[in-house]
XYZ file of C-alpha atoms in Angstrom:
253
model
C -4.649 -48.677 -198.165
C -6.935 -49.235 -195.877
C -11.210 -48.074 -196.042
C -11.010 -46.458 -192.899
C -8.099 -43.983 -194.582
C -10.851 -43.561 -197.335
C -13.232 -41.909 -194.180
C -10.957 -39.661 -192.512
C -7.823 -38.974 -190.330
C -7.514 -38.129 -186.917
C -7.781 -35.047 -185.487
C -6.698 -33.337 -182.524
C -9.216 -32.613 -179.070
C -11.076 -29.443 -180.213
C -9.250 -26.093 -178.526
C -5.898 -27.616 -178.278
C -5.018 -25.305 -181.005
C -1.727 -27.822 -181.878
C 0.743 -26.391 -184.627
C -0.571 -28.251 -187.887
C 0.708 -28.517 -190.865
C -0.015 -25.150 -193.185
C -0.992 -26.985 -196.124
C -4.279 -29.508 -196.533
C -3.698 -33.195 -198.015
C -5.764 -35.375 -199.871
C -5.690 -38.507 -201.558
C -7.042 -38.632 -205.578
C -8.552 -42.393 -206.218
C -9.099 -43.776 -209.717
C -12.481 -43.367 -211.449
C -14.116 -46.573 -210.337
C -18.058 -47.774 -210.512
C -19.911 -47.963 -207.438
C -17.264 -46.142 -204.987
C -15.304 -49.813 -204.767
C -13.931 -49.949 -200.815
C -11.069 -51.537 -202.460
C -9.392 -49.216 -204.385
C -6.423 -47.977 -204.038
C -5.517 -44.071 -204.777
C -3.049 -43.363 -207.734
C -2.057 -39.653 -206.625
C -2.029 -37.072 -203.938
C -3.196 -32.999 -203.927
C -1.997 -30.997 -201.489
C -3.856 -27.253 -201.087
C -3.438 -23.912 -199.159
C -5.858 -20.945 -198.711
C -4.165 -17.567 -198.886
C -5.720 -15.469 -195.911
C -5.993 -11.627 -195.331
C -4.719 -10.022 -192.039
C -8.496 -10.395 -190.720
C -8.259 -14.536 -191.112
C -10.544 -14.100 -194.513
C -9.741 -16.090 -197.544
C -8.294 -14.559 -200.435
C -6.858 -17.361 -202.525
C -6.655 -21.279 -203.022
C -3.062 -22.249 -203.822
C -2.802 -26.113 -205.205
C -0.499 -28.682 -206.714
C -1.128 -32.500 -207.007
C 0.711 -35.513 -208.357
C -0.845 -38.852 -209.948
C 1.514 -41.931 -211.012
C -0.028 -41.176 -214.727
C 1.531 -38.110 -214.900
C 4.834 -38.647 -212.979
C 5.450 -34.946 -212.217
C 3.329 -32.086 -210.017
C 1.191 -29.622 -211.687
C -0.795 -27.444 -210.753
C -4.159 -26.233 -211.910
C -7.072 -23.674 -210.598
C -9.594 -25.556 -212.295
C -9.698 -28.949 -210.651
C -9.371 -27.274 -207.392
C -12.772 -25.498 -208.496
C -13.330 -28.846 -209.639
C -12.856 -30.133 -206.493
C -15.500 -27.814 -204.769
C -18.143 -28.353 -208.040
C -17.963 -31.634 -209.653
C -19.464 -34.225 -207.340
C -17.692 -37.137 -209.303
C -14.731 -36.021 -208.631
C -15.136 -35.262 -205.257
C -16.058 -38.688 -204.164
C -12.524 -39.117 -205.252
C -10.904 -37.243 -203.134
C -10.491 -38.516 -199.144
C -8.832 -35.940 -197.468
C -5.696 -37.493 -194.687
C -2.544 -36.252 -193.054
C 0.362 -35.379 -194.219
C 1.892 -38.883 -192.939
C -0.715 -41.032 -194.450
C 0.213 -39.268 -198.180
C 3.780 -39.384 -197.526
C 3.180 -43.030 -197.348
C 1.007 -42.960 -200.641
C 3.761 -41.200 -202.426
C 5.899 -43.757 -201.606
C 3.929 -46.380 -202.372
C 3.610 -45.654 -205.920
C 7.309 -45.327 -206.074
C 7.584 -41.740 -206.086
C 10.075 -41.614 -203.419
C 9.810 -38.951 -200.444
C 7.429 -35.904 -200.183
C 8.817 -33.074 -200.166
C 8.570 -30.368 -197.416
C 6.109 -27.941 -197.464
C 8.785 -25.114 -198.434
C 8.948 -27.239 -201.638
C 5.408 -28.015 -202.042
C 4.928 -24.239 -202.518
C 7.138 -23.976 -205.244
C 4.790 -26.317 -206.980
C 1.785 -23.523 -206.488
C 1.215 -22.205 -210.481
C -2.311 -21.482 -211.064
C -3.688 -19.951 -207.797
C -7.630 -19.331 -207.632
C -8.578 -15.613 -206.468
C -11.263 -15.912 -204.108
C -12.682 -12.343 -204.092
C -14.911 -10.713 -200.566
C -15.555 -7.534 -199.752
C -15.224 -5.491 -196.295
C -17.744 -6.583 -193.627
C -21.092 -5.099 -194.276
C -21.804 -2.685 -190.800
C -24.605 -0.941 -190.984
C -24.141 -0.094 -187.135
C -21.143 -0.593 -185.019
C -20.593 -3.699 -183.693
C -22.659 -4.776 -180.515
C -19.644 -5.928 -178.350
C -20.515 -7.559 -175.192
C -19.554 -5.957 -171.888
C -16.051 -7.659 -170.456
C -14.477 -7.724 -174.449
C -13.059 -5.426 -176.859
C -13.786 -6.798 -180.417
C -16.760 -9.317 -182.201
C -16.662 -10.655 -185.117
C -18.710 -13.265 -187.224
C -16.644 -15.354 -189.550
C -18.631 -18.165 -192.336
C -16.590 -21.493 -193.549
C -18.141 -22.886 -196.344
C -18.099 -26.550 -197.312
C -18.681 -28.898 -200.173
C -20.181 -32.053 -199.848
C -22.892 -33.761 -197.486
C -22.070 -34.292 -194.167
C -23.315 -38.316 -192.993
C -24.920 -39.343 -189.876
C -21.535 -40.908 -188.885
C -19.957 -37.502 -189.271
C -22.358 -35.463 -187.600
C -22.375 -37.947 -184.114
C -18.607 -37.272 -184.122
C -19.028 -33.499 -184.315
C -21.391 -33.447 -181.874
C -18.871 -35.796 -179.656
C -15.663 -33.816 -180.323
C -17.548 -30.588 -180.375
C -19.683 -31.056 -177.152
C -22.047 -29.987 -179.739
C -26.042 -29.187 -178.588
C -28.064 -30.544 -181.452
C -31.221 -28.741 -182.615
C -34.062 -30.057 -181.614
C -35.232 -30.600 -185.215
C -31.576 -31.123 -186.718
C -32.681 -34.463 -188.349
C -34.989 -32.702 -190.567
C -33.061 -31.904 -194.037
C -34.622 -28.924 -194.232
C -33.745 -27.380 -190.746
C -30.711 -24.861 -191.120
C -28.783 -24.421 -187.635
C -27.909 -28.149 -186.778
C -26.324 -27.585 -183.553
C -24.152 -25.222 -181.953
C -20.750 -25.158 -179.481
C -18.845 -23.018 -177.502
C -15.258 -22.870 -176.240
C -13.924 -20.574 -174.004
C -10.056 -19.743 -174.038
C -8.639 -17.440 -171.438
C -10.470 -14.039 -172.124
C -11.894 -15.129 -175.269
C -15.742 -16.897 -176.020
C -16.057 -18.482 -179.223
C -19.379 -19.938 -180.573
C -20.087 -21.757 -183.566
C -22.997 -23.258 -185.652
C -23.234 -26.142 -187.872
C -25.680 -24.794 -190.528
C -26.920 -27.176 -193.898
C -27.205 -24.931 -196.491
C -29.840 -26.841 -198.347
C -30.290 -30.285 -198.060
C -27.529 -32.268 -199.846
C -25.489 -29.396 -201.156
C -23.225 -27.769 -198.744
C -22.441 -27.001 -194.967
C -21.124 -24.010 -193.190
C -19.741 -23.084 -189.922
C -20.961 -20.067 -188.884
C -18.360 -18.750 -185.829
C -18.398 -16.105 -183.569
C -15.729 -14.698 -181.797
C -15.781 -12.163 -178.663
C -12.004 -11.632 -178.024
C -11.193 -10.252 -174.683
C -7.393 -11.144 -174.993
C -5.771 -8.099 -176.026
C -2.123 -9.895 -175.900
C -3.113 -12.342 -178.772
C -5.724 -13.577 -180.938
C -6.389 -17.295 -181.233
C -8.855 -16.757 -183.628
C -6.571 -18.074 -187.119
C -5.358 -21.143 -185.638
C -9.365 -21.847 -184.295
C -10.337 -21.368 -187.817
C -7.515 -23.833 -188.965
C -8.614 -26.375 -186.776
C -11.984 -26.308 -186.638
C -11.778 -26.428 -190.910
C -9.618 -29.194 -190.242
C -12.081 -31.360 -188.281
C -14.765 -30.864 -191.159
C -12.174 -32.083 -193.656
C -11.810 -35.204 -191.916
C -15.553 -35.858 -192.314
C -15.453 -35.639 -195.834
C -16.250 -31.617 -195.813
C -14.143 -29.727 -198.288
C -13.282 -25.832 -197.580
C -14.442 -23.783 -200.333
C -13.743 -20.403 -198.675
C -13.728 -18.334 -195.095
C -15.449 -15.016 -195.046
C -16.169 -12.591 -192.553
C -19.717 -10.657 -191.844
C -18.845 -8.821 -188.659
């Protein structure tokens, strides 16, 4: 494998909103001293959140497979582990599906299955309790929409300088004026606009070398459909190719 599959995939042009696969991939490398460039990963994980009718998180499904082992399991704990242990995270690279179907058949495993059959690998799913938004007053719609809301993804990991110059490129994202400093929360914020619809987001640190967030907001004017799931997916899906991983989505509004 190559070191630029140990950064991150590609991604799609932010608002395109293109049909994705429903379940995330990443790559599991050995245990090796001083992050080696060179090595090569010995197994794949493949995860899905289980989300309410309001987009919110409710569960983390996962399965993964290593040449050790030879067969899938499945197991709530290194998912958690994923999101905890910083060791193992700097083992995990997260890719397309296409880049571990070629994994899996580099270590002789054959083909991947499909996703339908990935699913039936799912055992030991992780409950990721919320509660109801908190309101103590109703909802401060703007004029020209019919519905706000104020949705939080929360990340593992630290996000690198690298990282943060492609969000702001892919994102047409205004930095802060003081986002360099480590202790400066809101890093930058963008805004798409979709039909009827205004979505704005912020890049938050939440404390300096811990974890990230996007904090969205969503004024939906669009009473035929809302775009709002599939803008979750994908902006979740840009962070995870910068070496972000998901740990839930929750709503406040």
């Amino acid at each position: 494998m190559t070191t630029d599959m140990r950064r991150f995939g590609e991604t799609t042009a932010i608002g395109a909103c293109t049909p994705q696969p429903a379940l995330d991939y990443y790559l599991i490398f050995p245990e090796t001293p001083g992050d080696d460039p060179s090595a090569q990963p010995d197994g794949i994980a493949v995860e899905e959140f289980m989300l309410a009718d309001d987009h919110t998180a409710t569960g983390l499904n996962n399965a993964a497979w290593t040449s050790a082992d030879g067969g899938w399991w499945s197991s709530a704990a290194f998912g958690r582990g994923m999101r905890s242990d910083p060791e193992l995270r700097a083992r995990i690279v997260a890719v397309q599906r296409r880049d571990a179907e070629i994994v899996y058949r580099r270590l002789g495993a054959g083909e991947l299955p499909d996703e339908t059959t990935l699913r039936t690998y799912f055992h030991d799913c992780q409950p990721l309790t919320g509660s109801a938004p908190l309101r103590l007053s109703p909802p401060e719609v703007p004029e020209g929409f019919h519905d706000k809301r104020v949705y939080r993804i929360l990340f593992a990991n630290e996000l690198g300088k690298d990282g943060l110059a492609y969000l702001q490129r892919v994102w047409q994202m205004t930095l802060a004026d003081d986002f360099a400093d480590p202790r400066a929360r809101v890093v930058g914020t963008a805004r798409l606009r979709v039909a009827h619809d205004l979505f704005t987001w912020d890049l938050r640190r939440i404390g300096p070398g811990v974890a990230w967030c996007l904090d969205l907001t969503a004024c939906l004017g669009d009473r035929s459909r809302d775009i709002t799931r599939p803008l979750l997916r994908e902006l979740t899906t840009v962070m995870r190719f910068e070496g972000l991983i998901p740990v839930t989505i929750e709503r406040f509004a």
